[in-house]
PDB file of C-alpha atoms in Angstrom:
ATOM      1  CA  UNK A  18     115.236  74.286  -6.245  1.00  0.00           C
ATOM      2  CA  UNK A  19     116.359  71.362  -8.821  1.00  0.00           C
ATOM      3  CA  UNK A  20     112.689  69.241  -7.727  1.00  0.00           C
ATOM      4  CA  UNK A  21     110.932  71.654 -10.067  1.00  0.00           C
ATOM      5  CA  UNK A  22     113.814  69.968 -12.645  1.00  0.00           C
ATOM      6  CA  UNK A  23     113.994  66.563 -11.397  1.00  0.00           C
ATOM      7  CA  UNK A  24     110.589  64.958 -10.452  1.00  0.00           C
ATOM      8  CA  UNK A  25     108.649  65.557 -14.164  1.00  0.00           C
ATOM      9  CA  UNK A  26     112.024  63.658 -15.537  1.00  0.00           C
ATOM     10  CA  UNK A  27     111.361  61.106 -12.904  1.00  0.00           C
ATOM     11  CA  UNK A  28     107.477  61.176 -13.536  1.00  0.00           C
ATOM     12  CA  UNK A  29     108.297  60.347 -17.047  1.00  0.00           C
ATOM     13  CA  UNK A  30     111.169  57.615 -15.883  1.00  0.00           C
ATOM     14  CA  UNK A  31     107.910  55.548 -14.093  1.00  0.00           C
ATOM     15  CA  UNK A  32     106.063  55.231 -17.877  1.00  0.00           C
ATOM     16  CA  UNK A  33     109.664  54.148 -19.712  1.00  0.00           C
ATOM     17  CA  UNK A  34     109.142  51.202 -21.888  1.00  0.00           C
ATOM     18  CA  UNK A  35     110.953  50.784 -25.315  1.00  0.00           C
ATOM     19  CA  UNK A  36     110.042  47.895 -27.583  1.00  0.00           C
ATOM     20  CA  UNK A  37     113.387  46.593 -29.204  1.00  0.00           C
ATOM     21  CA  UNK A  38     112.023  43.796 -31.485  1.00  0.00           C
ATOM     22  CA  UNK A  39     110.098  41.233 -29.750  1.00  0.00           C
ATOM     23  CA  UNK A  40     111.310  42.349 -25.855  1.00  0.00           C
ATOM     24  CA  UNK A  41     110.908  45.597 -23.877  1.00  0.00           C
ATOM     25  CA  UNK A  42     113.031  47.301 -22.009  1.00  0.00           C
ATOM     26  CA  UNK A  43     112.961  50.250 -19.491  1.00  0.00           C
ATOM     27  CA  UNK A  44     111.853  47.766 -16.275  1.00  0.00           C
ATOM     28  CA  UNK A  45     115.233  48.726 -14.887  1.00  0.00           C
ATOM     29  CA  UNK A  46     114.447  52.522 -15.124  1.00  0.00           C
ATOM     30  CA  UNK A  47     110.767  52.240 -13.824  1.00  0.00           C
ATOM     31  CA  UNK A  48     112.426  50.950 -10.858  1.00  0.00           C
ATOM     32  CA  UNK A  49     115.085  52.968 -10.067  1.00  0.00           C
ATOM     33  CA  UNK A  50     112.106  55.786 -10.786  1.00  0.00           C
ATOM     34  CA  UNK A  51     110.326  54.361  -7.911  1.00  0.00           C
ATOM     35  CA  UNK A  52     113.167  54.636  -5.612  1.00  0.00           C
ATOM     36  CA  UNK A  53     113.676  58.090  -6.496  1.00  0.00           C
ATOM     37  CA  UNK A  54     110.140  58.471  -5.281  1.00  0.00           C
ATOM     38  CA  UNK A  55     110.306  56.794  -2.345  1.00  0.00           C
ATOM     39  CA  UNK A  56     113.769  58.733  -1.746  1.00  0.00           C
ATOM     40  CA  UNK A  57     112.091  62.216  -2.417  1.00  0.00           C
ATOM     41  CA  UNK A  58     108.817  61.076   0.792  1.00  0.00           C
ATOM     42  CA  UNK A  59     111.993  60.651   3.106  1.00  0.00           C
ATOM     43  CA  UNK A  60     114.429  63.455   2.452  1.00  0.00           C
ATOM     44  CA  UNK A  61     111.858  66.516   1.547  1.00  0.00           C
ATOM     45  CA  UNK A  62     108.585  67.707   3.927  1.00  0.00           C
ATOM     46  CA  UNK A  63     105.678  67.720   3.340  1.00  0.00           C
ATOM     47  CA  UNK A  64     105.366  71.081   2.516  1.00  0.00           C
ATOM     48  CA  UNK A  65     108.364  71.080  -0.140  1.00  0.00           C
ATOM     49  CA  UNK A  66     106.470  67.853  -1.847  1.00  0.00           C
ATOM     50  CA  UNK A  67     103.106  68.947  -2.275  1.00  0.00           C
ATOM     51  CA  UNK A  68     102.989  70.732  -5.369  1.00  0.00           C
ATOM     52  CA  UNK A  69     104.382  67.161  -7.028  1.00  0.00           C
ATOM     53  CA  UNK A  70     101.934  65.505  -5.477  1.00  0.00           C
ATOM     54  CA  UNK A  71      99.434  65.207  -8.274  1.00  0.00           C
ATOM     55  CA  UNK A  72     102.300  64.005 -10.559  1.00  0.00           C
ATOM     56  CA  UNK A  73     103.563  61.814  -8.345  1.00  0.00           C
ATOM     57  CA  UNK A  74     100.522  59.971  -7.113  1.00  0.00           C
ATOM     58  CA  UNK A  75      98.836  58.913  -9.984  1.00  0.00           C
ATOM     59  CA  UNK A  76     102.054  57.439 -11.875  1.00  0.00           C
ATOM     60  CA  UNK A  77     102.721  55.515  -8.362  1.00  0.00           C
ATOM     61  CA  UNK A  78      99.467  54.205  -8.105  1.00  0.00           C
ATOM     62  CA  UNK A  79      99.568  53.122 -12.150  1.00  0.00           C
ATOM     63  CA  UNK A  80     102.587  51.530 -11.863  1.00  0.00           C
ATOM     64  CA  UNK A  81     101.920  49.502  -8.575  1.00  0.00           C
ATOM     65  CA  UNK A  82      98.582  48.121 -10.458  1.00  0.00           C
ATOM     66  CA  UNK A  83      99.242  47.445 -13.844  1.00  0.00           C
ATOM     67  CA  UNK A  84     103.035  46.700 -14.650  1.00  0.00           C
ATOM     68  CA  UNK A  85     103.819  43.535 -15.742  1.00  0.00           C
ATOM     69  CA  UNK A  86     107.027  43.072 -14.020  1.00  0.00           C
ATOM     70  CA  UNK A  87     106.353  42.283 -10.598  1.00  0.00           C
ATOM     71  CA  UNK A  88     109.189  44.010  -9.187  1.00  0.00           C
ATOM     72  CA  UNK A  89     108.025  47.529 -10.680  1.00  0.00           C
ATOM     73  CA  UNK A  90     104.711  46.923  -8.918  1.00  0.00           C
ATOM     74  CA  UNK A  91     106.385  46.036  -5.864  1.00  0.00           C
ATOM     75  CA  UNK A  92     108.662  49.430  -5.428  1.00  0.00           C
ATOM     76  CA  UNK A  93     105.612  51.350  -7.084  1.00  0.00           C
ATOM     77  CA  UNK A  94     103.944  50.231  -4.123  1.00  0.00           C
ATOM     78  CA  UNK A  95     106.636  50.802  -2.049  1.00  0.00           C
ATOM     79  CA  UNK A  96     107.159  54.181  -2.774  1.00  0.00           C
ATOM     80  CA  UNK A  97     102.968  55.166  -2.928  1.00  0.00           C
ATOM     81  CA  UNK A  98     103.074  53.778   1.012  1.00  0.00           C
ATOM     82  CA  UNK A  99     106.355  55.873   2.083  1.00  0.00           C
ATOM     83  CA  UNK A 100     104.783  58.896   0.212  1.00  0.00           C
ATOM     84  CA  UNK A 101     101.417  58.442   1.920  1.00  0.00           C
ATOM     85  CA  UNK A 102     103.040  57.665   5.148  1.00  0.00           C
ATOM     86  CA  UNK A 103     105.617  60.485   4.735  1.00  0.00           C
ATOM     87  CA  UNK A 104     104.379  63.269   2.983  1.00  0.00           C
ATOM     88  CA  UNK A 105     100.255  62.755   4.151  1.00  0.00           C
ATOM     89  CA  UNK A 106      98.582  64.533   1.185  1.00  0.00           C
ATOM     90  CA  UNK A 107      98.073  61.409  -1.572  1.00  0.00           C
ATOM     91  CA  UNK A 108      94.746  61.022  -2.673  1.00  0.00           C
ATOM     92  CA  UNK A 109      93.106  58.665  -0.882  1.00  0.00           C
ATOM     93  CA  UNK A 110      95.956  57.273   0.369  1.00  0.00           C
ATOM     94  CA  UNK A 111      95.335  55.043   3.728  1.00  0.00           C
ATOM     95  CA  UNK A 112      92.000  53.664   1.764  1.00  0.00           C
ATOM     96  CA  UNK A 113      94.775  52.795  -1.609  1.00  0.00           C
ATOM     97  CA  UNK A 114      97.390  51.260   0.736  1.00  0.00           C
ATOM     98  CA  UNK A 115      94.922  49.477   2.523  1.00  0.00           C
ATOM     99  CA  UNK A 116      94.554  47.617  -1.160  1.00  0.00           C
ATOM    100  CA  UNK A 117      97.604  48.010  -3.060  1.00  0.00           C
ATOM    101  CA  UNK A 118      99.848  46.893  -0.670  1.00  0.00           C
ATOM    102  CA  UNK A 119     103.339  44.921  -1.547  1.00  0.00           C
ATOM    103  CA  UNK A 120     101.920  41.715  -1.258  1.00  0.00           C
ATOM    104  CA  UNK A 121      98.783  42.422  -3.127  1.00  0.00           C
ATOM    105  CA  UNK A 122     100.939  43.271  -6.281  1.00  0.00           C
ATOM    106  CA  UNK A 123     103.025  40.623  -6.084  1.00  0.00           C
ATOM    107  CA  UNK A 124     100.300  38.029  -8.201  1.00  0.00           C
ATOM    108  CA  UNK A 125      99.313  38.534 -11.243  1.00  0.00           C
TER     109      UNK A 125
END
């Protein structure tokens, strides 16, 4: 189906960040990547999701730790604990939500 199309493009969404002079942007479109992610735990089973798995997971769990805008690390988080919750084949996952959790994330 179109997930073989859609979640490397969405992968790839979760890392955008374009310097334009002294700012960045792309914190809008790591976002909306995490929802995507979040959307694909809740509408696909487990089954369907496992082969993007290993793509998923560890551009979840790199945006939930080391973004700098809070909100990104928030729905990276968000999205990592539906997925894990969901879809049960992350890495690791009850021991990683147990310490990236939303409010975990939220300090920097």
């Amino acid at each position: 189906g179109r997930l073989q199309a859609v979640v490397p493009v969405t992968v790839k969404a979760l890392q955008m960040d374009v310097r334009l002079g002294s700012a960045s942007v792309g914190a809008h479109v790591r976002d909306a990547a995490c929802y995507v992610c979040w959307a694909f735990a809740r509408a696909y089973a487990p089954a369907v999701m496992a082969p993007y798995v290993p793509v998923m997971a560890p551009g979840l769990l790199t945006l939930a730790l080391l973004d700098r805008e809070v909100n990104c690390r928030r729905a990276a988080c968000a999205a990592f604990q539906e997925n894990v919750g969901r879809q049960g084949s992350f890495p690791h996952g009850i021991e990683l939500v147990t310490k990236v959790d939303y409010f975990s994330v939220g300090s920097r």
